[in-house]
Amino acid sequence: MIPPELSVTVLVPTYRRPDQLRRCLAALSRQTRPPDQLVVVRRADDIGTRLALGDLAGLIDRPIDVVAVTEPGVVHALSSGMAVAFGDVVALTDDDAEPRPDWLERLLSHYADGRVAAVGGLDVQPTSATEVVAERVGVIEPWGRVVGRHHFGAPPARDVDHLRGVNMSARRSWWRFDQRLRGIGAQYAFELDTCLGVRSAGDRVVYDPAAAVDHAHAPRPDDEPRDEPGFDERLDRVHNETYLLLKWLRAPRALAALAYGLVVGTRAAPGPLLVVERLVAGQPPPEVATNAAAGLLGRYLALATLICAAAQPAWRRERRRPRRDDTTASV
């Protein structure tokens, strides 16, 4: 049951995807539990999106609060959108995703439990039907390995460590967007900041695969391949994930996560052990060396970011548990 007094804002960041945005907003207009507020954040120089939003006037059954930003990056976009959000819960989705009609209704039903601070669901991708159903979704291993697999999780709903921004909601006071994250576009792993903040305080993060969005994975405007990131994007991904793990995990697990990354790493950014495994598997040595260098540098930069952040007076305030009456979310 949805708490009757609970209001919800849906926040959609967009950049140069007017056709996908139209489909996303049309899907949001068909929700069985309509949003109380719909916020779209666009870049000020994105003329195509501005025109598309003008064309939608009168076609969508509720007003759209449009926020124009000049700085790149999803963290700045979401922080700017959150500044005008008034819902008790703020839900995110991507401009290339189409939430199913009962999406909001299913997300909000979990907030009847006051200990639930964040809820997300299934990210249905074109490959989801061909994948093996995953039992373990949204988990951070004791040694710091981050397991996602939100795109083919199976029922029932369960508590997890983290969610994906394409299908995620949280009580407004819990949202955090750390400006220290690297990247000029997607800014990989930004969701960890909110989810790990919730988990560190002992509140609940829930994954409910019945709350689904269909995610088309439109091409990125910068033409950067989604599954084959270049050196800079690979470094940024490693930096962001490592930094947020170090920020929120308790000291023993944080040290284990850093050590695991430096020694083992991931297939995308291998440490020494996986370098050997990749070479034995036949991956070209220059490619392995480039990926390993991006991972090593990203992890060391994450440690430097953490040290600099912890030296700032605002650090303790950023990491505190929000009060129920907090009205601000970004840091």
Rosetta silent file (secondary structure, phi, psi, omega in degrees, C-alpha in Angstrom):
SEQUENCE: MIPPELSVTVLVPTYRRPDQLRRCLAALSRQTRPPDQLVVVRRADDIGTRLALGDLAGLIDRPIDVVAVTEPGVVHALSSGMAVAFGDVVALTDDDAEPRPDWLERLLSHYADGRVAAVGGLDVQPTSATEVVAERVGVIEPWGRVVGRHHFGAPPARDVDHLRGVNMSARRSWWRFDQRLRGIGAQYAFELDTCLGVRSAGDRVVYDPAAAVDHAHAPRPDDEPRDEPGFDERLDRVHNETYLLLKWLRAPRALAALAYGLVVGTRAAPGPLLVVERLVAGQPPPEVATNAAAGLLGRYLALATLICAAAQPAWRRERRRPRRDDTTASV
SCORE:     score description
SCORE:     0.000 S_00000001
   1 L     0.000  135.495  178.598    0.000    0.000    0.000 S_00000001
   2 L   -82.370  128.493  175.040    1.263    3.477   -0.902 S_00000001
   3 L   -55.919  124.160 -172.292    1.306    5.901    2.036 S_00000001
   4 L   -63.627  -26.028 -177.221   -1.481    8.353    1.055 S_00000001
   5 L   -87.362   -2.193 -173.389    0.435   11.426    2.164 S_00000001
   6 L   -81.830  123.614  175.282    3.558   10.570    0.155 S_00000001
   7 L  -102.008  157.202 -175.219    4.268   12.852   -2.825 S_00000001
   8 E  -139.823  135.198  172.321    6.675   11.965   -5.640 S_00000001
   9 E  -108.062  136.688  170.827    8.780   13.880   -8.135 S_00000001
  10 E  -106.313  129.321 -174.998   10.166   12.180  -11.255 S_00000001
  11 E  -118.123  124.264 -177.475   13.456   13.669  -12.451 S_00000001
  12 E  -125.511  109.716  171.647   14.753   13.042  -15.990 S_00000001
  13 E   -82.425  142.873 -177.089   18.131   14.407  -17.147 S_00000001
  14 L  -145.366  151.865  177.484   18.434   14.624  -20.929 S_00000001
  15 L  -155.825  108.515  171.700   20.923   15.661  -23.578 S_00000001
  16 L    57.663   42.152  174.086   20.357   15.633  -27.339 S_00000001
  17 L  -136.488   59.837 -172.709   17.875   12.754  -27.420 S_00000001
  18 H   -61.990  -38.686 -178.360   14.573   14.475  -28.246 S_00000001
  19 H   -66.686  -44.041  178.446   12.887   11.424  -29.789 S_00000001
  20 H   -64.765  -38.262  179.858   13.765    9.183  -26.850 S_00000001
  21 H   -62.759  -40.708  177.747   12.681   11.889  -24.405 S_00000001
  22 H   -57.307  -45.064 -178.767    9.251   12.103  -26.037 S_00000001
  23 H   -67.127  -38.383  178.365    8.742    8.365  -25.532 S_00000001
  24 H   -62.065  -47.543 -177.889    9.983    8.546  -21.941 S_00000001
  25 H   -68.181  -34.089  176.215    7.607   11.380  -21.044 S_00000001
  26 H   -63.530  -40.699  178.180    4.706    9.642  -22.791 S_00000001
  27 H   -64.411  -38.607  178.939    5.366    6.553  -20.656 S_00000001
  28 H   -67.649  -27.856  179.117    5.418    8.690  -17.518 S_00000001
  29 L   -74.687  -11.129 -178.679    2.046   10.184  -18.486 S_00000001
  30 L  -102.169   12.979 -177.079    0.553    6.652  -18.428 S_00000001
  31 L   -66.722  137.738  175.512    1.503    5.839  -14.825 S_00000001
  32 L   -67.316  -26.320  171.362   -1.197    4.227  -12.678 S_00000001
  33 L  -118.661   95.135 -174.403    0.128    6.424   -9.869 S_00000001
  34 L   -63.502  147.178  175.164    0.874    9.744  -11.631 S_00000001
  35 L   -68.616  148.041  175.405    3.840   11.799  -10.394 S_00000001
  36 L   -77.593  -21.511  178.931    3.044   14.925   -8.413 S_00000001
  37 E  -151.144  140.575  176.818    5.851   16.730  -10.227 S_00000001
  38 E  -123.712  119.966 -177.306    7.807   16.032  -13.411 S_00000001
  39 E  -117.661  127.663  174.702   11.218   17.699  -13.779 S_00000001
  40 E  -116.409  128.870  177.875   13.337   17.590  -16.940 S_00000001
  41 E  -108.680  121.648 -179.542   16.890   18.905  -16.859 S_00000001
  42 E  -125.297  161.001  174.321   18.353   19.881  -20.223 S_00000001
  43 E   -77.769  142.360 -177.217   21.490   21.630  -21.401 S_00000001
  44 L   -61.735  -30.059 -178.584   20.971   25.281  -22.291 S_00000001
  45 L   -91.342    6.606 -178.543   22.577   24.775  -25.726 S_00000001
  46 L   -90.139   85.297 -174.378   20.452   21.708  -26.558 S_00000001
  47 H   -67.966  -38.555 -178.942   18.046   23.333  -29.013 S_00000001
  48 H   -59.456  -41.070  179.115   16.527   20.055  -30.220 S_00000001
  49 H   -69.480  -39.427  178.465   15.405   19.146  -26.721 S_00000001
  50 H   -60.264  -42.921  179.425   14.021   22.638  -26.100 S_00000001
  51 H   -67.339  -39.508  179.317   11.919   22.389  -29.263 S_00000001
  52 H   -62.525  -41.183  179.086   10.767   18.874  -28.396 S_00000001
  53 H   -65.907  -34.895  175.945    9.597   20.013  -24.960 S_00000001
  54 H   -65.564  -38.660  178.826    7.693   22.862  -26.600 S_00000001
  55 H   -65.529  -26.112 -177.064    5.969   20.402  -28.945 S_00000001
  56 L   -80.298  -11.612 -179.579    4.847   18.334  -25.950 S_00000001
  57 L   -57.287  124.262 -179.297    2.913   21.201  -24.410 S_00000001
  58 L    90.226  -18.072  178.770   -0.689   20.056  -24.179 S_00000001
  59 L   -90.806  -26.984  175.735    0.148   16.458  -25.128 S_00000001
  60 L   -96.060  136.880 -169.826    1.361   15.477  -21.651 S_00000001
  61 L   -79.686   14.140  177.573   -1.387   15.597  -19.024 S_00000001
  62 L  -152.296  155.189  179.431    0.668   17.517  -16.476 S_00000001
  63 L   -65.291  152.302  176.502    3.075   20.475  -16.459 S_00000001
  64 L  -116.248  123.057  174.176    6.792   19.833  -16.866 S_00000001
  65 E   -84.612  114.501 -176.320    9.255   21.850  -14.814 S_00000001
  66 E  -102.653  128.217  177.867   12.223   22.394  -17.139 S_00000001
  67 E  -114.855  123.331  178.476   15.639   23.259  -15.710 S_00000001
  68 E  -101.049  130.834 -179.476   18.349   24.465  -18.131 S_00000001
  69 E  -122.203  156.650 -179.843   21.984   23.994  -17.103 S_00000001
  70 L  -108.839  -18.701 -179.648   25.239   25.139  -18.669 S_00000001
  71 L   -91.559  144.243  178.346   27.696   22.725  -17.060 S_00000001
  72 L   -78.427  167.162  173.661   28.146   19.165  -18.370 S_00000001
  73 L   103.292  139.028 -177.377   27.752   16.012  -16.304 S_00000001
  74 H   -69.812  -28.751 -179.753   24.863   14.143  -14.741 S_00000001
  75 H   -63.707  -45.732  178.187   25.868   15.136  -11.191 S_00000001
  76 H   -65.818  -40.570 -180.000   25.399   18.835  -11.937 S_00000001
  77 H   -61.983  -46.344 -178.253   22.176   18.120  -13.857 S_00000001
  78 H   -69.845  -37.973  175.979   20.647   16.073  -11.056 S_00000001
  79 H   -60.488  -41.052  179.939   21.737   18.535   -8.373 S_00000001
  80 H   -68.042  -40.151  177.316   20.066   21.328  -10.345 S_00000001
  81 H   -66.926  -38.628 -179.799   16.884   19.308  -10.820 S_00000001
  82 H   -64.493  -27.253 -178.767   16.789   18.330   -7.166 S_00000001
  83 L   -64.717  -22.454  179.813   16.883   22.009   -6.212 S_00000001
  84 L  -108.511   -2.889 -178.697   13.355   22.453   -7.619 S_00000001
  85 L   -73.454  139.320  178.501   11.975   19.035   -6.618 S_00000001
  86 L  -120.379   -4.031 -177.863    9.308   19.067   -3.905 S_00000001
  87 L   -66.255  148.226  173.024    8.280   15.402   -3.692 S_00000001
  88 L   -62.830  -34.292  174.673    8.830   13.430   -0.497 S_00000001
  89 E  -118.090  138.629  175.429   10.317   10.802   -2.811 S_00000001
  90 E  -117.883  123.269 -179.820   12.323   11.651   -5.932 S_00000001
  91 E  -107.481  140.435  177.895   12.530    8.991   -8.657 S_00000001
  92 E  -110.195  147.337  163.495   15.075    9.009  -11.478 S_00000001
  93 L  -150.246  166.812 -178.405   14.981    7.530  -14.935 S_00000001
  94 L   -92.073  160.334  179.953   16.944    8.089  -18.150 S_00000001
  95 L   -69.736  -19.217  178.383   15.712    9.843  -21.270 S_00000001
  96 L   -99.956   20.411  178.345   16.162    6.604  -23.274 S_00000001
  97 E  -117.349  150.398  177.275   14.041    4.554  -20.834 S_00000001
  98 E  -124.334  101.611  177.928   10.276    3.964  -20.762 S_00000001
  99 E   -61.937  139.026  177.582    8.886    3.154  -17.309 S_00000001
 100 L   -72.439  158.481 -168.951    6.096    0.592  -17.363 S_00000001
 101 L   -55.827  -32.162 -178.105    2.634    1.826  -16.265 S_00000001
 102 L   -97.090   14.824 -175.443    2.847    0.475  -12.702 S_00000001
 103 H   -56.236  -58.361 -177.775    6.454    1.599  -12.148 S_00000001
 104 H   -64.088  -40.004 -179.032    5.816    4.421   -9.676 S_00000001
 105 H   -59.385  -43.005 -178.985    3.043    2.543   -7.913 S_00000001
 106 H   -70.813  -40.548  177.599    5.336   -0.405   -7.230 S_00000001
 107 H   -59.897  -48.853 -173.102    8.264    1.772   -6.133 S_00000001
 108 H   -69.346  -25.259 -178.104    6.176    3.823   -3.743 S_00000001
 109 H   -60.584  -27.446 -177.503    4.500    0.820   -2.121 S_00000001
 110 H   -76.043  -17.807 -177.720    7.757   -0.032   -0.331 S_00000001
 111 H   -77.917    0.573  171.625    7.906    3.342    1.454 S_00000001
 112 H   -62.014  -25.922  173.760    5.147    2.252    3.822 S_00000001
 113 L   -87.045  115.672 -176.814    8.100    0.946    5.851 S_00000001
 114 L   -63.744  -15.634  178.767    9.768    4.007    7.383 S_00000001
 115 L   -83.485  -10.607  178.821   13.152    2.256    7.340 S_00000001
 116 E   -81.824  119.285 -178.353   13.111    2.096    3.541 S_00000001
 117 E  -108.278  -20.949 -178.924   15.104    5.032    2.189 S_00000001
 118 E  -148.739  142.387 -179.936   15.662    3.987   -1.452 S_00000001
 119 E  -140.277  136.974  175.110   13.867    1.697   -3.914 S_00000001
 120 E  -140.521 -177.274 -177.103   14.732    0.651   -7.451 S_00000001
 121 E  -152.154 -157.429 -171.573   13.823   -2.026   -9.922 S_00000001
 122 E   -76.374  132.325  176.324   14.487   -3.947  -13.111 S_00000001
 123 E  -103.932   92.528 -173.473   16.408   -2.296  -15.947 S_00000001
 124 E   -80.967  109.552 -179.367   15.087   -4.230  -18.968 S_00000001
 125 L  -102.744  164.828 -179.825   17.693   -4.032  -21.725 S_00000001
 126 L   -56.301  -27.097 -178.818   17.544   -5.513  -25.246 S_00000001
 127 L   -91.747   -3.410 -172.932   19.770   -8.379  -24.072 S_00000001
 128 H   -58.789  -37.560 -176.399   17.833   -9.094  -20.853 S_00000001
 129 H   -68.984  -20.744 -178.001   15.732  -11.884  -22.392 S_00000001
 130 H   -97.300   -4.747 -177.831   18.860  -13.783  -23.463 S_00000001
 131 L   -88.498  156.563  172.642   20.687  -13.526  -20.120 S_00000001
 132 L   -74.565  133.711 -179.851   20.626  -16.019  -17.294 S_00000001
 133 L   -61.546  133.683 -176.466   18.405  -14.759  -14.466 S_00000001
 134 E   -96.686  134.723  174.443   20.585  -13.441  -11.630 S_00000001
 135 L   -87.970  -32.505 -177.747   19.945  -14.286   -8.009 S_00000001
 136 L  -105.069  114.907 -175.586   22.553  -11.843   -6.666 S_00000001
 137 L  -131.773  139.293  173.187   21.850   -8.251   -7.700 S_00000001
 138 L    62.525   39.794 -174.925   23.185   -4.943   -6.384 S_00000001
 139 E  -110.075  143.540  168.736   25.695   -6.519   -4.010 S_00000001
 140 E  -111.726  115.857 -177.939   29.052   -5.267   -2.761 S_00000001
 141 L   -63.703  156.798  179.875   31.231   -8.223   -1.807 S_00000001
 142 L   -54.052  -29.557 -179.972   33.062   -8.135    1.565 S_00000001
 143 L   -93.117    6.498  170.894   36.311   -7.453   -0.319 S_00000001
 144 L    99.771    1.553  176.820   34.786   -4.576   -2.290 S_00000001
 145 L   -73.181  130.933 -177.311   33.845   -6.062   -5.653 S_00000001
 146 E   -94.600  120.559  178.155   30.698   -4.329   -6.945 S_00000001
 147 E  -106.079  123.724  179.872   28.094   -6.652   -8.475 S_00000001
 148 L   -96.700  -96.025  175.809   25.364   -4.970  -10.548 S_00000001
 149 L    62.127   28.346  179.426   23.176   -7.196  -12.759 S_00000001
 150 H   -68.566  -12.133 -176.063   20.084   -5.033  -12.178 S_00000001
 151 H   -87.761   -4.382  172.269   18.947   -5.796  -15.734 S_00000001
 152 H  -148.186   42.936  172.495   18.027   -9.428  -15.085 S_00000001
 153 E   -75.705  148.833 -178.287   17.230   -9.783  -11.418 S_00000001
 154 L  -107.861  156.006  173.774   14.442  -12.180  -10.477 S_00000001
 155 L   -58.941  160.120    5.956   11.662  -11.861   -7.875 S_00000001
 156 L   -89.469  179.919  171.126   11.122  -11.462   -5.020 S_00000001
 157 L   -62.920  145.056 -178.813   11.886   -7.941   -3.884 S_00000001
 158 E  -154.171  161.264  174.827   14.911   -7.883   -1.578 S_00000001
 159 E   -73.811  139.280  179.216   17.337   -5.596    0.233 S_00000001
 160 L  -134.288  176.969  177.522   20.473   -4.740   -1.764 S_00000001
 161 L   -90.415  -31.178 -176.699   23.547   -2.554   -1.409 S_00000001
 162 L  -155.615  161.096 -178.032   23.041   -0.354   -4.458 S_00000001
 163 L  -125.143  175.924  175.781   20.704    0.495   -7.363 S_00000001
 164 L  -107.813  141.562 -175.538   21.002    1.917  -10.885 S_00000001
 165 H   -64.022  -23.713  179.601   20.038    5.494  -11.654 S_00000001
 166 H   -66.364  -20.627 -178.518   17.883    4.528  -14.654 S_00000001
 167 H  -148.597   79.543 -173.876   15.406    2.960  -12.219 S_00000001
 168 E  -151.968  143.192  173.250   15.897    4.380   -8.765 S_00000001
 169 E  -137.377  159.217  175.019   14.037    6.405   -6.175 S_00000001
 170 E  -157.488  154.706  171.245   14.897    7.692   -2.714 S_00000001
 171 E   -58.104  139.811 -169.986   13.414    9.889   -0.043 S_00000001
 172 H   -56.735  -36.336 -177.897   14.382   13.405   -1.032 S_00000001
 173 H   -68.939  -15.326 -177.549   16.476   14.031    2.080 S_00000001
 174 H   -89.693  -17.333 -174.503   18.694   11.028    1.265 S_00000001
 175 L   -65.128  134.700  176.349   19.820   12.067   -2.211 S_00000001
 176 L  -134.131  138.853  177.223   23.505   12.973   -2.495 S_00000001
 177 L  -134.102   99.923 -173.185   25.436   14.081   -5.593 S_00000001
 178 L   -78.239  118.421 -177.329   29.158   14.369   -4.917 S_00000001
 179 L   -70.341   -6.116 -179.750   30.743   17.065   -7.079 S_00000001
 180 L   -83.248   -7.461 -179.218   34.122   15.301   -6.818 S_00000001
 181 L   -67.677  142.169 -177.455   33.084   12.563   -9.246 S_00000001
 182 L   -89.516  157.965  176.767   34.991   12.560  -12.510 S_00000001
 183 L   119.166  154.245 -178.701   33.538   12.571  -16.016 S_00000001
 184 L  -113.015   -1.273 -179.230   31.783   15.001  -18.318 S_00000001
 185 L  -129.859  -98.907 -173.293   28.723   12.907  -19.193 S_00000001
 186 L   -68.932  -29.189 -179.056   27.289    9.884  -17.444 S_00000001
 187 L    51.047   69.935 -175.019   29.641   10.105  -14.409 S_00000001
 188 L   -46.442  140.572  171.501   29.596    6.418  -13.678 S_00000001
 189 L    74.241   13.408 -179.489   28.577    5.108  -10.214 S_00000001
 190 L   -58.371  -27.555 -177.479   26.995    8.350   -8.947 S_00000001
 191 H   -64.452  -27.750 -178.243   24.173    6.219   -7.481 S_00000001
 192 H   -58.984  -31.076 -176.118   26.560    4.625   -4.985 S_00000001
 193 H   -60.839  -46.453  178.590   26.774    7.887   -3.046 S_00000001
 194 H   -71.205  -48.064 -174.342   23.113    7.779   -2.050 S_00000001
 195 H   -64.406  -43.786 -179.100   22.825    4.013   -1.653 S_00000001
 196 H   -72.239  -29.102  173.198   25.940    3.562    0.463 S_00000001
 197 H   -62.949  -42.536  176.466   24.958    6.556    2.571 S_00000001
 198 H   -62.202  -48.283 -176.400   21.647    4.827    3.298 S_00000001
 199 H   -65.053  -37.144 -178.971   23.324    1.506    4.045 S_00000001
 200 H   -66.479  -24.652  178.977   25.958    3.051    6.314 S_00000001
 201 L   -89.648   -3.558  177.882   23.159    4.517    8.444 S_00000001
 202 L    88.382    5.980  176.316   21.403    1.160    8.759 S_00000001
 203 L   -88.523  176.455 -168.265   18.379    2.020    6.616 S_00000001
 204 E  -103.159  139.721  168.561   17.092   -0.109    3.750 S_00000001
 205 E  -114.871  121.924 -172.792   17.760   -0.082   -0.011 S_00000001
 206 E  -114.672  134.531  172.739   15.189   -2.269   -1.810 S_00000001
 207 E  -110.457  119.741  179.965   15.359   -3.812   -5.284 S_00000001
 208 E  -121.935  103.323 -177.211   11.963   -4.859   -6.678 S_00000001
 209 E   -64.652  -13.776  176.267   12.194   -6.400  -10.176 S_00000001
 210 E   -72.126  -19.441  175.672    8.425   -5.938  -10.600 S_00000001
 211 E   -91.388   96.444 -166.867    9.080   -2.182  -10.872 S_00000001
 212 E  -116.797  148.494  168.102   10.478   -2.186  -14.399 S_00000001
 213 E  -126.040  142.890  174.018   11.658    0.249  -17.047 S_00000001
 214 E   -91.105  120.044 -169.466   12.426   -0.653  -20.660 S_00000001
 215 E  -114.444  109.483 -172.479   15.863    0.753  -21.410 S_00000001
 216 L   -81.086  -16.276 -177.283   16.752    1.141  -25.086 S_00000001
 217 L    54.935   65.920  176.674   20.381    2.282  -24.593 S_00000001
 218 L   -66.373  153.329  176.987   20.392    5.061  -27.173 S_00000001
 219 L   -58.165  147.106  179.212   23.782    6.090  -28.595 S_00000001
 220 L   -79.085  144.082 -177.930   25.620    8.651  -26.513 S_00000001
 221 L   -59.544  -28.857 -178.064   25.853   12.164  -27.979 S_00000001
 222 L   -86.738    4.026  178.058   29.663   12.156  -27.677 S_00000001
 223 L    65.196   13.527  175.768   29.885    8.912  -29.717 S_00000001
 224 L   -73.782  122.251  179.942   31.815    7.202  -26.907 S_00000001
 225 L   -59.387  132.566 -176.408   31.081    3.453  -27.178 S_00000001
 226 L   -65.640  -41.560 -174.530   29.074    2.380  -24.139 S_00000001
 227 L   -96.424   -5.252  178.584   30.685   -1.052  -23.827 S_00000001
 228 L  -129.902   69.338 -177.163   34.165   -0.104  -25.039 S_00000001
 229 L   -65.947  149.070  174.987   35.178    2.996  -23.052 S_00000001
 230 L   -76.107 -177.687 -175.806   38.381    4.796  -23.913 S_00000001
 231 H   -58.269  -49.027 -175.308   41.259    5.333  -21.511 S_00000001
 232 H   -63.821  -44.052 -179.364   39.865    8.516  -19.922 S_00000001
 233 H   -67.977  -37.225  178.494   36.365    7.134  -19.367 S_00000001
 234 H   -62.867  -43.197  177.086   37.762    3.874  -18.001 S_00000001
 235 H   -60.745  -45.006 -179.212   39.911    5.865  -15.553 S_00000001
 236 H   -61.639  -40.617 -179.901   36.916    7.982  -14.522 S_00000001
 237 H   -62.231  -46.144 -179.970   34.782    4.890  -13.879 S_00000001
 238 H   -64.418  -42.934  179.269   37.430    3.304  -11.673 S_00000001
 239 H   -58.017  -50.691 -173.878   38.019    6.572   -9.820 S_00000001
 240 H   -63.889  -46.819 -178.993   34.339    7.152   -9.054 S_00000001
 241 H   -63.734  -45.360 -178.396   33.568    3.636   -7.884 S_00000001
 242 H   -65.198  -44.730 -179.538   36.727    3.390   -5.769 S_00000001
 243 H   -59.353  -44.420 -177.585   36.302    6.839   -4.239 S_00000001
 244 H   -70.954  -33.255  173.748   32.703    6.177   -3.178 S_00000001
 245 H   -64.030  -44.328  179.179   33.595    2.794   -1.686 S_00000001
 246 H   -66.327  -32.783 -178.557   36.381    4.423    0.315 S_00000001
 247 H   -66.897  -39.881 -168.966   34.051    7.252    1.325 S_00000001
 248 H  -108.974  -28.125 -178.717   31.302    5.058    2.772 S_00000001
 249 L   -73.192  149.901  175.538   32.653    1.645    3.733 S_00000001
 250 L   -66.713  157.147 -167.868   34.061    1.156    7.196 S_00000001
 251 H   -49.530  -49.212 -178.151   37.850    1.181    7.394 S_00000001
 252 H   -60.028  -43.355  179.976   38.525   -2.611    7.189 S_00000001
 253 H   -71.203  -35.589  178.323   36.231   -3.067    4.168 S_00000001
 254 H   -63.338  -43.772  177.797   37.472    0.133    2.539 S_00000001
 255 H   -65.358  -39.235  177.508   41.083   -1.046    2.801 S_00000001
 256 H   -63.203  -40.111  179.286   40.073   -4.475    1.495 S_00000001
 257 H   -64.195  -42.538  179.386   38.332   -2.845   -1.464 S_00000001
 258 H   -65.562  -44.222 -179.880   41.389   -0.753   -2.296 S_00000001
 259 H   -64.115  -42.172  179.303   43.723   -3.746   -1.975 S_00000001
 260 H   -61.415  -42.933  179.566   41.445   -5.931   -4.099 S_00000001
 261 H   -63.972  -41.185 -177.354   41.350   -3.279   -6.817 S_00000001
 262 H   -73.467  -31.664 -175.943   45.107   -2.795   -6.851 S_00000001
 263 H   -95.086  -45.666 -177.005   45.959   -6.516   -6.812 S_00000001
 264 L  -100.382  -55.998 -178.853   43.053   -8.193   -8.641 S_00000001
 265 E    76.468 -159.100  178.262   41.017   -5.408  -10.257 S_00000001
 266 L  -126.021  168.851  179.001   38.228   -6.041  -12.747 S_00000001
 267 L   -62.933  -31.994  179.510   38.183   -7.356  -16.293 S_00000001
 268 L   -77.499  -28.272 -178.696   37.690   -3.806  -17.545 S_00000001
 269 L  -141.400   75.173 -169.386   40.513   -2.395  -15.372 S_00000001
 270 E   -73.545  145.950  166.013   42.684   -5.357  -14.333 S_00000001
 271 L   -88.711 -175.728 -175.105   45.214   -5.491  -11.542 S_00000001
 272 H   -52.504  -42.063 -177.806   48.327   -7.713  -11.794 S_00000001
 273 H   -65.680  -43.094  179.286   46.464  -10.993  -11.248 S_00000001
 274 H   -76.665  -21.648  172.800   43.862  -10.314  -13.897 S_00000001
 275 H   -59.510  -45.999  178.108   46.510   -8.957  -16.256 S_00000001
 276 H   -61.489  -44.710 -179.289   47.993  -12.465  -16.334 S_00000001
 277 H   -62.010  -41.668  179.472   44.551  -13.989  -16.818 S_00000001
 278 H   -65.888  -40.279  178.956   43.755  -11.601  -19.672 S_00000001
 279 H   -66.661  -41.609  177.852   47.059  -12.301  -21.428 S_00000001
 280 H   -63.528  -34.931  179.580   46.574  -16.059  -21.112 S_00000001
 281 L   -73.473   -7.685  175.509   43.060  -15.628  -22.549 S_00000001
 282 L    97.698    9.229  177.176   44.616  -14.032  -25.631 S_00000001
 283 L   -69.107  137.567 -176.923   43.752  -10.376  -25.160 S_00000001
 284 L   -56.798  132.047 -177.683   46.279   -8.179  -27.020 S_00000001
 285 H   -54.997  -41.017  178.255   49.073   -7.057  -24.653 S_00000001
 286 H   -61.126  -37.622  179.234   48.821   -3.321  -25.583 S_00000001
 287 H   -67.641  -42.569  178.084   45.102   -3.372  -24.778 S_00000001
 288 H   -61.811  -44.229 -178.142   45.685   -5.156  -21.475 S_00000001
 289 H   -64.100  -40.946  179.409   48.438   -2.709  -20.542 S_00000001
 290 H   -64.407  -45.656  179.899   46.264    0.332  -21.357 S_00000001
 291 H   -64.402  -40.170  178.840   43.319   -0.981  -19.341 S_00000001
 292 H   -65.162  -39.047  179.378   45.570   -1.869  -16.402 S_00000001
 293 H   -65.545  -41.023  178.198   47.151    1.603  -16.456 S_00000001
 294 H   -62.417  -41.653  179.571   43.720    3.267  -16.442 S_00000001
 295 H   -66.340  -44.363 -179.180   42.666    1.144  -13.471 S_00000001
 296 H   -63.027  -47.295 -179.304   45.850    1.763  -11.491 S_00000001
 297 H   -66.149  -39.922  179.385   45.774    5.510  -12.041 S_00000001
 298 H   -61.281  -39.178 -178.939   42.045    5.688  -11.318 S_00000001
 299 H   -71.558  -39.797  177.306   42.454    3.949   -7.960 S_00000001
 300 H   -67.675  -37.839  176.652   45.352    6.136   -6.874 S_00000001
 301 H   -66.490  -34.699  176.620   43.456    9.264   -7.893 S_00000001
 302 H   -62.746  -41.595  177.488   40.454    8.036   -5.897 S_00000001
 303 H   -63.506  -41.339  178.063   42.636    7.750   -2.803 S_00000001
 304 H   -64.188  -40.726  177.763   43.947   11.273   -3.395 S_00000001
 305 H   -60.540  -43.927  179.987   40.375   12.572   -3.813 S_00000001
 306 H   -61.792  -45.404 -178.208   39.367   10.961   -0.534 S_00000001
 307 H   -62.540  -43.712  179.409   42.322   12.437    1.361 S_00000001
 308 H   -66.122  -40.365 -179.491   41.636   15.932    0.020 S_00000001
 309 H   -65.955  -43.129 -176.763   37.900   15.654    0.755 S_00000001
 310 H   -65.780  -20.874  179.512   38.422   14.376    4.299 S_00000001
 311 L   -80.746   -8.998 -177.372   40.601   17.388    5.070 S_00000001
 312 L   -87.512  142.632 -177.642   37.728   19.783    4.375 S_00000001
 313 L   -59.527  -27.636 -175.500   35.568   21.026    7.286 S_00000001
 314 L   -80.399   -3.278 -172.784   32.346   20.086    5.459 S_00000001
 315 H   -60.284  -46.809 -179.563   33.291   16.412    5.216 S_00000001
 316 H   -63.259  -37.785 -179.285   31.510   15.280    8.387 S_00000001
 317 H   -67.044  -36.902  179.554   28.394   17.226    7.436 S_00000001
 318 H   -64.121  -32.874 -172.554   28.292   15.604    4.003 S_00000001
 319 L   -98.059    6.019 -179.377   28.369   12.118    5.479 S_00000001
 320 L   -76.300  158.589  174.529   25.812   12.599    8.240 S_00000001
 321 L   -75.345  131.337 -179.704   22.480   10.833    8.253 S_00000001
 322 L   -69.918  147.886  171.889   19.713   13.228    7.102 S_00000001
 323 L   -78.065  159.415 -179.714   16.924   14.170    9.466 S_00000001
 324 L   -62.710  -25.364 -177.178   13.369   13.401    8.393 S_00000001
 325 L   -98.941    9.455  175.911   12.677   17.117    8.014 S_00000001
 326 L   -61.929  142.561  177.526   15.739   17.876    5.866 S_00000001
 327 L  -116.676   -1.587  179.642   14.850   19.686    2.673 S_00000001
 328 L  -114.698  149.069 -173.314   18.264   19.691    0.998 S_00000001
 329 L  -129.197  -34.612 -172.246   19.907   16.723   -0.640 S_00000001
 330 L   -87.421  155.117 -179.987   22.971   17.565   -2.729 S_00000001
 331 L  -129.369    0.000    0.000   26.505   18.120   -1.412 S_00000001
